[in-house]
Coordinates of C-alpha atoms and ligand atoms in Angstrom, one line a residue:
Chain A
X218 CA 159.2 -117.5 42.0
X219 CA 155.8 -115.9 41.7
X220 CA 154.0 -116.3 38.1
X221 CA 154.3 -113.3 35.9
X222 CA 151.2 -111.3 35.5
X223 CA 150.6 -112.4 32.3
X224 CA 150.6 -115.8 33.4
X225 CA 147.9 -115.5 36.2
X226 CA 144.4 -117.1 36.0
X227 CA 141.4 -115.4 38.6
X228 CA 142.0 -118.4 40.6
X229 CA 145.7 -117.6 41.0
X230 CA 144.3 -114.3 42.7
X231 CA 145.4 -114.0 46.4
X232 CA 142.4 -112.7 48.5
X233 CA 141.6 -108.9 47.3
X234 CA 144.5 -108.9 45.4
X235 CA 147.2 -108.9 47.8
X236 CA 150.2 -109.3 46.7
X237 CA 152.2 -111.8 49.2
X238 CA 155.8 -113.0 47.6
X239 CA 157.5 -110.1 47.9
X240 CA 160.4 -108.2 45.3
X241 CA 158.0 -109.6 42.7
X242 CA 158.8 -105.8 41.0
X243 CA 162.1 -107.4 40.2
X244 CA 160.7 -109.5 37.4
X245 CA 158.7 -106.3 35.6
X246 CA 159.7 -106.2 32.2
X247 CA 161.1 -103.1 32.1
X248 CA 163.3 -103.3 28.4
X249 CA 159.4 -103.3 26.4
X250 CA 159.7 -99.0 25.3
X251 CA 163.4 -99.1 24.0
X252 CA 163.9 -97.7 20.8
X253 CA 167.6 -98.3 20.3
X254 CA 169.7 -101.4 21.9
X255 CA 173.4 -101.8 22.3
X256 CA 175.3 -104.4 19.6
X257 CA 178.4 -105.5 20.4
X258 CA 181.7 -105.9 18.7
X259 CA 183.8 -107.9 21.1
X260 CA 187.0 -108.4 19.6
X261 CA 187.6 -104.9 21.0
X262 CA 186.2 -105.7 24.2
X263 CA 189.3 -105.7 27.4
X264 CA 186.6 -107.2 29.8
X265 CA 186.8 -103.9 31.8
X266 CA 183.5 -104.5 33.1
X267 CA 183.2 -100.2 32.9
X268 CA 179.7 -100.6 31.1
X269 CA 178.6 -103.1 33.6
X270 CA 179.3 -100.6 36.2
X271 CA 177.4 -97.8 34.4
X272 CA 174.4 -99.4 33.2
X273 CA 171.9 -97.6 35.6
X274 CA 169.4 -100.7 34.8
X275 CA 171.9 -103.0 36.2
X276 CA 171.1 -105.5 33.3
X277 CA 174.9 -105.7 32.6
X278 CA 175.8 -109.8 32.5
X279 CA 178.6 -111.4 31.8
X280 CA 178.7 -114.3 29.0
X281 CA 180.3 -117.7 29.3
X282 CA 183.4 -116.1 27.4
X283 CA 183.5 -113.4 29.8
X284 CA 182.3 -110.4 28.2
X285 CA 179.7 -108.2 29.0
X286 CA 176.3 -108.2 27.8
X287 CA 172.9 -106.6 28.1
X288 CA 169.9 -108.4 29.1
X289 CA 167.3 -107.1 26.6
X290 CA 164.3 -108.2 29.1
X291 CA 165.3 -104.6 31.2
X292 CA 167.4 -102.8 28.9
X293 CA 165.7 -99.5 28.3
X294 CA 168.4 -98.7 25.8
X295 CA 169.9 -95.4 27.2
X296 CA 173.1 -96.1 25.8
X297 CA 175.1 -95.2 29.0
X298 CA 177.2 -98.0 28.2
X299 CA 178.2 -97.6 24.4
X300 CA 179.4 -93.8 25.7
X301 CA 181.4 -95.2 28.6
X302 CA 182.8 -98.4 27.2
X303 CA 186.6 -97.3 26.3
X304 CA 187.3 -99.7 23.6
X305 CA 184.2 -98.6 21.3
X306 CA 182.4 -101.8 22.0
X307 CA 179.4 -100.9 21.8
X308 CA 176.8 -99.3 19.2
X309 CA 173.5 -98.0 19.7
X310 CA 171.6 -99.7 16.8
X311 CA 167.6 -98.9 15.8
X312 CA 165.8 -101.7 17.5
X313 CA 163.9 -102.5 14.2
X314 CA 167.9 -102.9 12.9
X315 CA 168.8 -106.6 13.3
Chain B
X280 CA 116.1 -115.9 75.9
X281 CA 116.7 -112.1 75.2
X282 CA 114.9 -109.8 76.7
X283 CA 111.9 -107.8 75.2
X284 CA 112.5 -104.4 75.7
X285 CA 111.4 -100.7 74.5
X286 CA 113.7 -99.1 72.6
X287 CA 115.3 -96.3 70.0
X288 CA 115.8 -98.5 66.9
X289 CA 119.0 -96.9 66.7
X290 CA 120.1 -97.3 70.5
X291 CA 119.0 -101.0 69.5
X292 CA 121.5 -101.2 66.4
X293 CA 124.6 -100.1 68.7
X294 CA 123.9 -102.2 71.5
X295 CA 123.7 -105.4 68.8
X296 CA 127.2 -103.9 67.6
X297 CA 128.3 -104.3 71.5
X298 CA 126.9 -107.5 71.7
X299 CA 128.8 -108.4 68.5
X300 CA 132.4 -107.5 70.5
X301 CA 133.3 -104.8 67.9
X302 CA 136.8 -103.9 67.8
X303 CA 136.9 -100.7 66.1
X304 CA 134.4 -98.3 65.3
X305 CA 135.0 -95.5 62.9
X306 CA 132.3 -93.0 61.9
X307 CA 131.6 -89.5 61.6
X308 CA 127.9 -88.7 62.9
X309 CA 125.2 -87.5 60.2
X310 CA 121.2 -87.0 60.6
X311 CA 119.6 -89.5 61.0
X312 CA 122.5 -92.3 61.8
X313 CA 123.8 -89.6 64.6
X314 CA 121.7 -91.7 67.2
X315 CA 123.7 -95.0 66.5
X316 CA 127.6 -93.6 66.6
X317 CA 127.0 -91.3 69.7
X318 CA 125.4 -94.2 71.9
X319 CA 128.6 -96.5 70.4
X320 CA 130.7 -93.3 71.3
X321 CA 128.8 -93.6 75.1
X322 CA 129.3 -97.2 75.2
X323 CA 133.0 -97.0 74.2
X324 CA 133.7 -94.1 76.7
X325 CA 132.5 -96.1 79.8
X326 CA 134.2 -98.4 79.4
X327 CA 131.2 -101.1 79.0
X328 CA 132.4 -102.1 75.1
X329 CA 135.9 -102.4 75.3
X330 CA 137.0 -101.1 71.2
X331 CA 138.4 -98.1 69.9
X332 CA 136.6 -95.2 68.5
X333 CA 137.9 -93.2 66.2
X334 CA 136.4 -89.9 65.6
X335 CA 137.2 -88.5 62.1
X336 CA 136.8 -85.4 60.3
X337 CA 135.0 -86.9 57.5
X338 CA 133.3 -90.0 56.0
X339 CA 136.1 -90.1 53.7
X340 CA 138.4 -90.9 56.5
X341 CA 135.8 -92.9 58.2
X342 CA 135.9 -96.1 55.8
X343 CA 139.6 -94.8 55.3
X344 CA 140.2 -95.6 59.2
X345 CA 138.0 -98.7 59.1
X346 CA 140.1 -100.3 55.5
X347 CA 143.2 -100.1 57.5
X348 CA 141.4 -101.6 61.1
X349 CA 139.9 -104.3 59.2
X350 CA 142.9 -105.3 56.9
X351 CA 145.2 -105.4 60.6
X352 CA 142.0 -107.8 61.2
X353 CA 139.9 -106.0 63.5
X354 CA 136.3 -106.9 63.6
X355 CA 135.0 -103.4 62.7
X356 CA 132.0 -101.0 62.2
X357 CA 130.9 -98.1 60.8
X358 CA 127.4 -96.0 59.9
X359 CA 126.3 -93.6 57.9
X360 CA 123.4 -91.7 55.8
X361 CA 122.9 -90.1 52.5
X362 CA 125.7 -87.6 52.2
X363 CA 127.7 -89.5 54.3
X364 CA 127.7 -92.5 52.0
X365 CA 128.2 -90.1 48.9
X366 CA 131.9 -89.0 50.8
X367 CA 132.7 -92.4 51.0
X368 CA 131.9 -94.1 47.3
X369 CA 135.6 -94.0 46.1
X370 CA 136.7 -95.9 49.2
X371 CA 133.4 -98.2 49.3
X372 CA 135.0 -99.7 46.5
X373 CA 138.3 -100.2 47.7
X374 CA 136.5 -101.9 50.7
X375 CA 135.1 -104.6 48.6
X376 CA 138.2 -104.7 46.2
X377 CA 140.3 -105.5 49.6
X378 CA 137.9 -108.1 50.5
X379 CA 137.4 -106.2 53.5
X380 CA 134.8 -107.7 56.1
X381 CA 133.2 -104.2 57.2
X382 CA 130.2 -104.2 58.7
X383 CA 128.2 -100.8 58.0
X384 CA 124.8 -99.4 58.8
X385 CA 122.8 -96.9 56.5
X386 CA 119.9 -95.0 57.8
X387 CA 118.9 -94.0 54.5
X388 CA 118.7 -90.8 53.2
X389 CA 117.8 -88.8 50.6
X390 CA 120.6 -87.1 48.4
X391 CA 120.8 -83.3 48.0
X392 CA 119.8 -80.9 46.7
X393 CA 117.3 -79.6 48.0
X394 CA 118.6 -80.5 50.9
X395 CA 117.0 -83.3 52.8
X396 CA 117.7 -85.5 55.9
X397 CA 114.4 -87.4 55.9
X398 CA 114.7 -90.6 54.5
X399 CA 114.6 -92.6 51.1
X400 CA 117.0 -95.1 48.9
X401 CA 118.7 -92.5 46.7
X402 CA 122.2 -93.4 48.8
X403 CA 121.6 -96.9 49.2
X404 CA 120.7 -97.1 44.9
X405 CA 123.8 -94.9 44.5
X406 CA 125.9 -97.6 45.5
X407 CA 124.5 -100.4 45.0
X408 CA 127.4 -101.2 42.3
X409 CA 130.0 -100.8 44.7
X410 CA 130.6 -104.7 45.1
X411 CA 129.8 -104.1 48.9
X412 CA 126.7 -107.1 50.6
X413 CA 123.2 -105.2 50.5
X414 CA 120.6 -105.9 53.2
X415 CA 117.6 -103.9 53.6
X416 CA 115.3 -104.1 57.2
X417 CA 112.3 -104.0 57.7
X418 CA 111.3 -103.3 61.8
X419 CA 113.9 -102.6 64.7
X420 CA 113.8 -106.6 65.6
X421 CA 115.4 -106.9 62.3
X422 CA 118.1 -104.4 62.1
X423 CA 119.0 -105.9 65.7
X424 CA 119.6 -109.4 64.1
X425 CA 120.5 -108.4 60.5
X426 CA 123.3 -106.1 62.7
X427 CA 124.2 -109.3 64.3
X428 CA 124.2 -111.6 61.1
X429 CA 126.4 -109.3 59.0
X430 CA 129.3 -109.7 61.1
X431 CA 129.2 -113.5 60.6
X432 CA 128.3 -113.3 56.9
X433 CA 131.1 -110.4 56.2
X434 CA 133.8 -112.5 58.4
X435 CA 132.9 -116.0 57.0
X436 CA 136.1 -117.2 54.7
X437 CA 133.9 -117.9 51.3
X438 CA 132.5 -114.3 51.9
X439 CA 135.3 -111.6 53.1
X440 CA 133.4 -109.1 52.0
X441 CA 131.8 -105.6 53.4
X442 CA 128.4 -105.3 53.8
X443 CA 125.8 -103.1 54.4
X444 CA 122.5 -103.3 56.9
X445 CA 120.1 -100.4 55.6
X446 CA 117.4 -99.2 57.9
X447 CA 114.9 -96.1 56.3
X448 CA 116.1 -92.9 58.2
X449 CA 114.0 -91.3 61.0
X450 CA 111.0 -94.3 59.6
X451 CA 113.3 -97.0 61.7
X452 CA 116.0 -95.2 62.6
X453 CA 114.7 -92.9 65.1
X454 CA 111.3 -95.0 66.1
X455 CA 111.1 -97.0 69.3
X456 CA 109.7 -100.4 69.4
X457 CA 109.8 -103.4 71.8
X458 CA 112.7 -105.6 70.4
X459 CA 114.1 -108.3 71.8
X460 CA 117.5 -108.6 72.5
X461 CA 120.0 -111.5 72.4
X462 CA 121.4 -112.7 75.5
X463 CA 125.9 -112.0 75.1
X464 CA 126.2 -115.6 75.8
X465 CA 124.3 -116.8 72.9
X466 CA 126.1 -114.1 70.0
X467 CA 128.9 -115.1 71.5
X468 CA 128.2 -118.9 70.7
X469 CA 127.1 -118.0 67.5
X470 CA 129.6 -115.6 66.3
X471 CA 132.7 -116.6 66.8
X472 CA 135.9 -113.9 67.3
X473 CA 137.0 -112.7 64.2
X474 CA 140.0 -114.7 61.9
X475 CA 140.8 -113.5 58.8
X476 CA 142.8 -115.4 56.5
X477 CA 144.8 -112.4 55.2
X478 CA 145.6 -109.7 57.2
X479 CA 148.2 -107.0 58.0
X480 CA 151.4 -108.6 60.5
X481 CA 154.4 -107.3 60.3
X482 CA 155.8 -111.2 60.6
X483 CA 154.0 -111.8 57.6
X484 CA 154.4 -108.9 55.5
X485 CA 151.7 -108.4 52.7
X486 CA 150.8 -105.7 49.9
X487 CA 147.2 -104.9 50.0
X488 CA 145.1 -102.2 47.5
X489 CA 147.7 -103.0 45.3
X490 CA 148.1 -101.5 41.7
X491 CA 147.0 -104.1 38.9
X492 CA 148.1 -102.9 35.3
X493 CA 145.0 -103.8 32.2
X494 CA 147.0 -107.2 32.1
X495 CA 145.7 -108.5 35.5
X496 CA 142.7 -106.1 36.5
X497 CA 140.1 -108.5 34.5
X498 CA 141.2 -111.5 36.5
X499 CA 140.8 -109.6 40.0
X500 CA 138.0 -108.3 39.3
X501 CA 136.4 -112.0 38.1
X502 CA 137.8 -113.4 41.4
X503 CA 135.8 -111.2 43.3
X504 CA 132.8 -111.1 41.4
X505 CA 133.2 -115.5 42.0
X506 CA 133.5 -114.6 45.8
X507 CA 130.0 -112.6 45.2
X508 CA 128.4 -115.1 43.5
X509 CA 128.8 -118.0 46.3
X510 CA 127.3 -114.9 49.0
X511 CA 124.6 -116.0 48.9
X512 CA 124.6 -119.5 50.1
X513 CA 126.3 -118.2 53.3
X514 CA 123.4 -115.6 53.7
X515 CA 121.0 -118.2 53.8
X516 CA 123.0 -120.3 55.7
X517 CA 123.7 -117.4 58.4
X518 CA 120.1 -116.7 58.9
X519 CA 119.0 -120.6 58.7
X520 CA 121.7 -120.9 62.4
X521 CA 120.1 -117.6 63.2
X522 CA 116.5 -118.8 63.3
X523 CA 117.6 -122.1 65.3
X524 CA 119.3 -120.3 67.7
X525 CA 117.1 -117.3 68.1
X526 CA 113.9 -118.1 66.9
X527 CA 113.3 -115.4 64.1
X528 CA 114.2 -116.5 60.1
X529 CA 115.0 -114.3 57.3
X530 CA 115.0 -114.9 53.8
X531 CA 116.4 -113.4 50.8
X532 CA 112.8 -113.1 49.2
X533 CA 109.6 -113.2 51.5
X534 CA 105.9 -113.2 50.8
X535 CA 102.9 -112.6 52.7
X536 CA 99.6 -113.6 51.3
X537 CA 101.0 -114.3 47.5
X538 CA 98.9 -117.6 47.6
X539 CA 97.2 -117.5 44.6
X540 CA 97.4 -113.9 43.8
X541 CA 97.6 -112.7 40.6
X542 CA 99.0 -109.2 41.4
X543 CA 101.9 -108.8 44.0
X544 CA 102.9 -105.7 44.9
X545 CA 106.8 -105.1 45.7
X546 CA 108.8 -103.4 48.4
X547 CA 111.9 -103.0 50.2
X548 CA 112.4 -101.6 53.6
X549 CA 109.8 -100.2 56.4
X550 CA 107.3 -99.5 54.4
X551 CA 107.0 -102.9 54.3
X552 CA 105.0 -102.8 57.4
X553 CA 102.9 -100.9 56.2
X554 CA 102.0 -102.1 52.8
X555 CA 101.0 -105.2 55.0
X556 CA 98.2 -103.4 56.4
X557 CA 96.8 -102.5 52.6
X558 CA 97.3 -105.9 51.7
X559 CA 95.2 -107.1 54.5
X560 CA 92.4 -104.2 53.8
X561 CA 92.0 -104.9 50.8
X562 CA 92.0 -108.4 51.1
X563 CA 89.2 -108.1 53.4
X564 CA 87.4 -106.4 50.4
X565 CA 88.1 -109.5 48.2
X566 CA 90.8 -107.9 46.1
X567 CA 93.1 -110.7 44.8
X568 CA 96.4 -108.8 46.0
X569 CA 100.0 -110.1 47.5
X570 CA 103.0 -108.5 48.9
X571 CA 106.4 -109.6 48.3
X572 CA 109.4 -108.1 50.5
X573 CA 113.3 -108.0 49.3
X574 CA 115.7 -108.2 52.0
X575 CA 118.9 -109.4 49.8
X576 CA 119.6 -106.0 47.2
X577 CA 123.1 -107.2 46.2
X578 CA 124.1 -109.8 45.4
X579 CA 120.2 -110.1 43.9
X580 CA 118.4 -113.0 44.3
X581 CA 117.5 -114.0 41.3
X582 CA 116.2 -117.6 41.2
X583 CA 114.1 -117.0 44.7
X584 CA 112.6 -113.6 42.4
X585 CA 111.6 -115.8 40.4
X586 CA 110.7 -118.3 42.1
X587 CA 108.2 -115.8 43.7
X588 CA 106.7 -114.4 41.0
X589 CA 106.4 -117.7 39.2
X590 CA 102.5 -117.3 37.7
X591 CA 101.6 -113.6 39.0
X592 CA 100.2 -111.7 36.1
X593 CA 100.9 -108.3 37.6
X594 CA 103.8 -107.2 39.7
X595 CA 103.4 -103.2 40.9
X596 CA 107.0 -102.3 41.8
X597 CA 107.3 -99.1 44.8
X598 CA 110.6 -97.3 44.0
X599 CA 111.8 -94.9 46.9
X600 CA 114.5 -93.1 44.7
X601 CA 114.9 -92.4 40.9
X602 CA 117.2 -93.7 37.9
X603 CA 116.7 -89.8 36.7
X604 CA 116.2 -89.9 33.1
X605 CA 115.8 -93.6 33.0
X606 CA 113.7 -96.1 32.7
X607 CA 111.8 -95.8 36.5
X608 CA 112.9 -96.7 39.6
X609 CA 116.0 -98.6 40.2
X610 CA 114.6 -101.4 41.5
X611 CA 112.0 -101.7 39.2
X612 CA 114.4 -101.7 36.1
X613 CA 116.4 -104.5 38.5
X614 CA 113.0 -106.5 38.3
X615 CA 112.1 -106.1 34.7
X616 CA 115.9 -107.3 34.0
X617 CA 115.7 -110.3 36.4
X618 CA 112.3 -111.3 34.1
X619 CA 113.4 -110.7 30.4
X620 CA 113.9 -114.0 29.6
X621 CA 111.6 -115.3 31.4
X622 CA 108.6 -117.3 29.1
X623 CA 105.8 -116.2 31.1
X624 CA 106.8 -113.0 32.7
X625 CA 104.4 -111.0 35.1
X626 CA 103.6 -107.3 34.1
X627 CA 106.4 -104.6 36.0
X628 CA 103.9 -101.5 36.6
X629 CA 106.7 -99.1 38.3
X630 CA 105.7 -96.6 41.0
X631 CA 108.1 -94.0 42.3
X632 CA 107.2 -92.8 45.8
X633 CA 107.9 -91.6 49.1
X634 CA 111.6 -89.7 48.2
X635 CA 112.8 -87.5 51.0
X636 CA 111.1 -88.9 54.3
X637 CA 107.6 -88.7 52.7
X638 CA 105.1 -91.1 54.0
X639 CA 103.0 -93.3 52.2
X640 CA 99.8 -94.0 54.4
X641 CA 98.2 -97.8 54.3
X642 CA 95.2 -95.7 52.0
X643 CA 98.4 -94.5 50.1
X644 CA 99.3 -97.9 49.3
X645 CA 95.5 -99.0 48.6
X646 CA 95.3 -96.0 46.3
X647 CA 99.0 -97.6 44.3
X648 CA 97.7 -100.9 44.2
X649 CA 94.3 -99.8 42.4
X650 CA 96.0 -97.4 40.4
X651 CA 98.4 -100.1 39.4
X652 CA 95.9 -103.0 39.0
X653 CA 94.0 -99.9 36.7
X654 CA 97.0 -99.5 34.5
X655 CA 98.1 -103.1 34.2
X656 CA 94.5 -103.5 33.2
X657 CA 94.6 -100.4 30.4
X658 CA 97.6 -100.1 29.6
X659 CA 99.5 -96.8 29.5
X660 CA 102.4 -95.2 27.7
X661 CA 104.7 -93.4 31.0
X662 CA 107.9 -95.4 31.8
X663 CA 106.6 -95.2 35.5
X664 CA 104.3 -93.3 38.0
X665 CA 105.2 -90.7 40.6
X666 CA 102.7 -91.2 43.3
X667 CA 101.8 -88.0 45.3
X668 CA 103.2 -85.6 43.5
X669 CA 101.0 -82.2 43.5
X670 CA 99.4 -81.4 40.2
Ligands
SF4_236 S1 171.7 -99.2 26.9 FE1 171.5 -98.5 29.0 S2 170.2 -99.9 29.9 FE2 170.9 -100.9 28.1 S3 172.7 -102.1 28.7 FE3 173.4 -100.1 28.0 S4 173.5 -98.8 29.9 FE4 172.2 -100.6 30.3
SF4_237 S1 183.1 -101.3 28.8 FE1 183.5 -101.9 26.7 S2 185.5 -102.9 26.9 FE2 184.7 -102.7 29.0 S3 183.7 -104.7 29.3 FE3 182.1 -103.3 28.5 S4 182.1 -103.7 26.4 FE4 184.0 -104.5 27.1

């Protein structure tokens, strides 16, 4: 996979600054102006896999134990999935809250 | 061997543009480069260069038309003048961004308003930022080979980048002198067809004029000032294959009759020619006078500038446009920037001169260089002279 931009020396600069791996979009870090993110309180959580479907960021994972998590790198923190999730899962917490 | 002909300067330029094997010419014709596009136009329509011209509505679209030719990794051309190159300054540096190989002619003009289609370096000084190769000509023979040269300088892999031959307006453009040109066969040995290392396939799909957020733009930016920094090597290289295979060299810097002179006097472009003549006048009279001739504007030649002056105590600078409300002339400022830090730096007495097609006359340049010699001698408290102007 391409180097993040972040990561890129001049030297690592294809000629006129062409971009040639393509999808590289994929990797932006999308998740960096969220004010709120989702916290999780899974001994409600029946694995429906509803706020996987809904999350319009398609960041929706699921953990080793099976439930369903947000990856924080693109969450934009709508909270789509705290109002879908049936079970009450999910909180929208300040993201200075820990 | 070419053969020595009499010709339009500018009927010259397009037929060195046909022995180049263009691919694609897009331009839009303006006084004076009008001459150039209409004969490539001619040249195109029967059928004796085979390339596609595209006629545009604008300059704009002009470079516009030649970005996309050139990134698809045509070998392509363009020309233009004063306003023309004005249209075109937000795409001129796209062009250089891309790491475009465009080759471009500019029969210099002078900027409006008033209006003006005589010639002077008001367009050429207006862009000189725009990361794009800078020549400047001297005589017809010249913008024949520099025409010829750019294509193998712009296309060569350490360069890939656009470059522009400049050629005073009306002065050069629209003159006809004998020039000699190149036999096909031998351009054709010596510039080989055009291969870029990037270009636009749909096999081998690529982004290009992409958008680079503050976190990257520094680095491109660096990467192609690097590319501009090694230019000049291939210049010198270019003409050095240039003069073995055609018999005529160029240099970055030249000089005629600095041997031991204490004042040089400094040009760019035709008047060139003619400040040779003064030089040899007032040689004659025993005036201890030299003439040194820039043909490399960007990237600038530093060390050789230096080099050159190395020992002059007076260097009289002719500007033929104007930093307004600056320090001078443009190219004068360039000078007295190169110099700074240099120990023992020659005096920069800055004339401005000639603006909008007016001539200077070899008594006009005798007149500059006493003048010059008078106020290197006296001192004087003006940023620079106008010469000419009516009292
Ligand atoms: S807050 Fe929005 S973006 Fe983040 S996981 Fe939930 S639905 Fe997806
Ligand atoms: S919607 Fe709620 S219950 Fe269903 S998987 Fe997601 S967190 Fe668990």
């Amino acid at each position: 996979m391409a180097k993040q931009e972040h990561e890129l020396t001049w030297k690592d600069i294809e000629i006129g600054a062409a971009v040639t791996e393509p999808g590289s979009a994929a990797v932006y870090k999308t998740g960096d102006w969220r004010s709120q993110q989702p916290s999780y309180d899974f001994s409600r959580c029946i694995k429906c896999g509803i706020c996987y479907i809904f999350c319009p960021e398609g960041c929706i994972h699921q953990n080793q134990k099976g439930f369903f998590e947000a990856d924080f790198f693109y969450c934009k923190g709508c909270g789509i999935c705290a109002y879908e999730c049936p079970t009450r899962v999910i909180t929208m917490r300040e993201e200075t809250e820990k | 061997m070419g053969r020595r002909i009499g010709i339009e300067v500018s009927i010259a330029l397009a037929d060195a543009v046909k022995l180049a094997n263009a691919d694609v010419i897009a331009a839009y014709p303006i006084t004076p480069q009008t001459h150039i596009v209409e004969h490539l136009a001619e040249l195109v329509a029967e059928g004796e260069l085979d390339a596609e011209y595209v006629p545009v509505e604008s300059e704009h679209s002009a470079l516009s038309a030649c970005l996309g030719s050139s990134a698809a990794g045509a070998r392509t051309f363009t020309a233009t003048a004063g306003q023309g190159l004005e249209l075109m300054h937000e795409v001129l540096y796209v062009a250089s961004g891309m790491r475009l190989p465009i080759v471009m002619a500019v029969a210099n003009r002078a900027l409006s308003s008033p209006l003006s289609v005589w010639g002077d370096h008001s367009d050429a000084m207006a862009v000189r930022d725009t990361g794009w190769i800078q020549v400047f000509t001297e005589n017809g023979q010249e913008v024949v080979d520099q025409i010829i040269c750019a294509f193998k300088i712009a296309e060569d892999h350490n360069v890939l980048l656009p470059i522009m031959v400049h050629l005073d307006g009306f002065h050069l453009s629209h003159v006809i002198e004998p020039i000699e040109m190149p036999e096909e066969s031998d351009v054709c040995e010596f510039l080989p067809p055009i291969h870029s290392p990037l270009t636009l396939h749909p096999s081998k799909p690529v982004a290009m004029g992409d958008f680079a957020p503050p976190v990257v733009f520094t680095e491109a930016k660096w990467a192609q000032e690097q590319a501009m920094s090694g230019v000049k090597k291939t210049i010198i290289q270019v003409w050095d294959e240039y003069a073995q295979k055609f018999g005529r060299s160029y240099h970055p810097v030249e000089c005629y009759k600095c041997e031991g002179a204490k004042t040089l006097l400094f040009t760019m472009g035709s008047f060139s020619e003619t400040a040779m003549s003064a030089v040899d006048s007032l040689r004659a009279k025993g005036v201890d006078i030299g003439l040194i001739r820039l043909r490399l504007w960007r990237p600038f030649p530093f060390e050789e500038f230096r080099a050159a002056v190395k020992g002059v105590k007076t260097l009289l600078v002719l500007d033929r446009s104007i930093s307004s409300g600056g320090p001078g002339g443009p190219v004068a400022s360039e000078l007295k920037a190169a110099l700074y830090n240099e120990a023992d730096k020659p005096a920069v007495v800055s004339f401005i001169g000639g603006l909008g097609g007016r001539d200077i006359t070899v008594d006009g340049f005798e007149q500059l260089i006493t003048d010059g010699m008078r106020i290197a001698a006296s001192g004087t408290d003006k940023e620079y002279e106008m010469i000419g102007v009516r009292e």
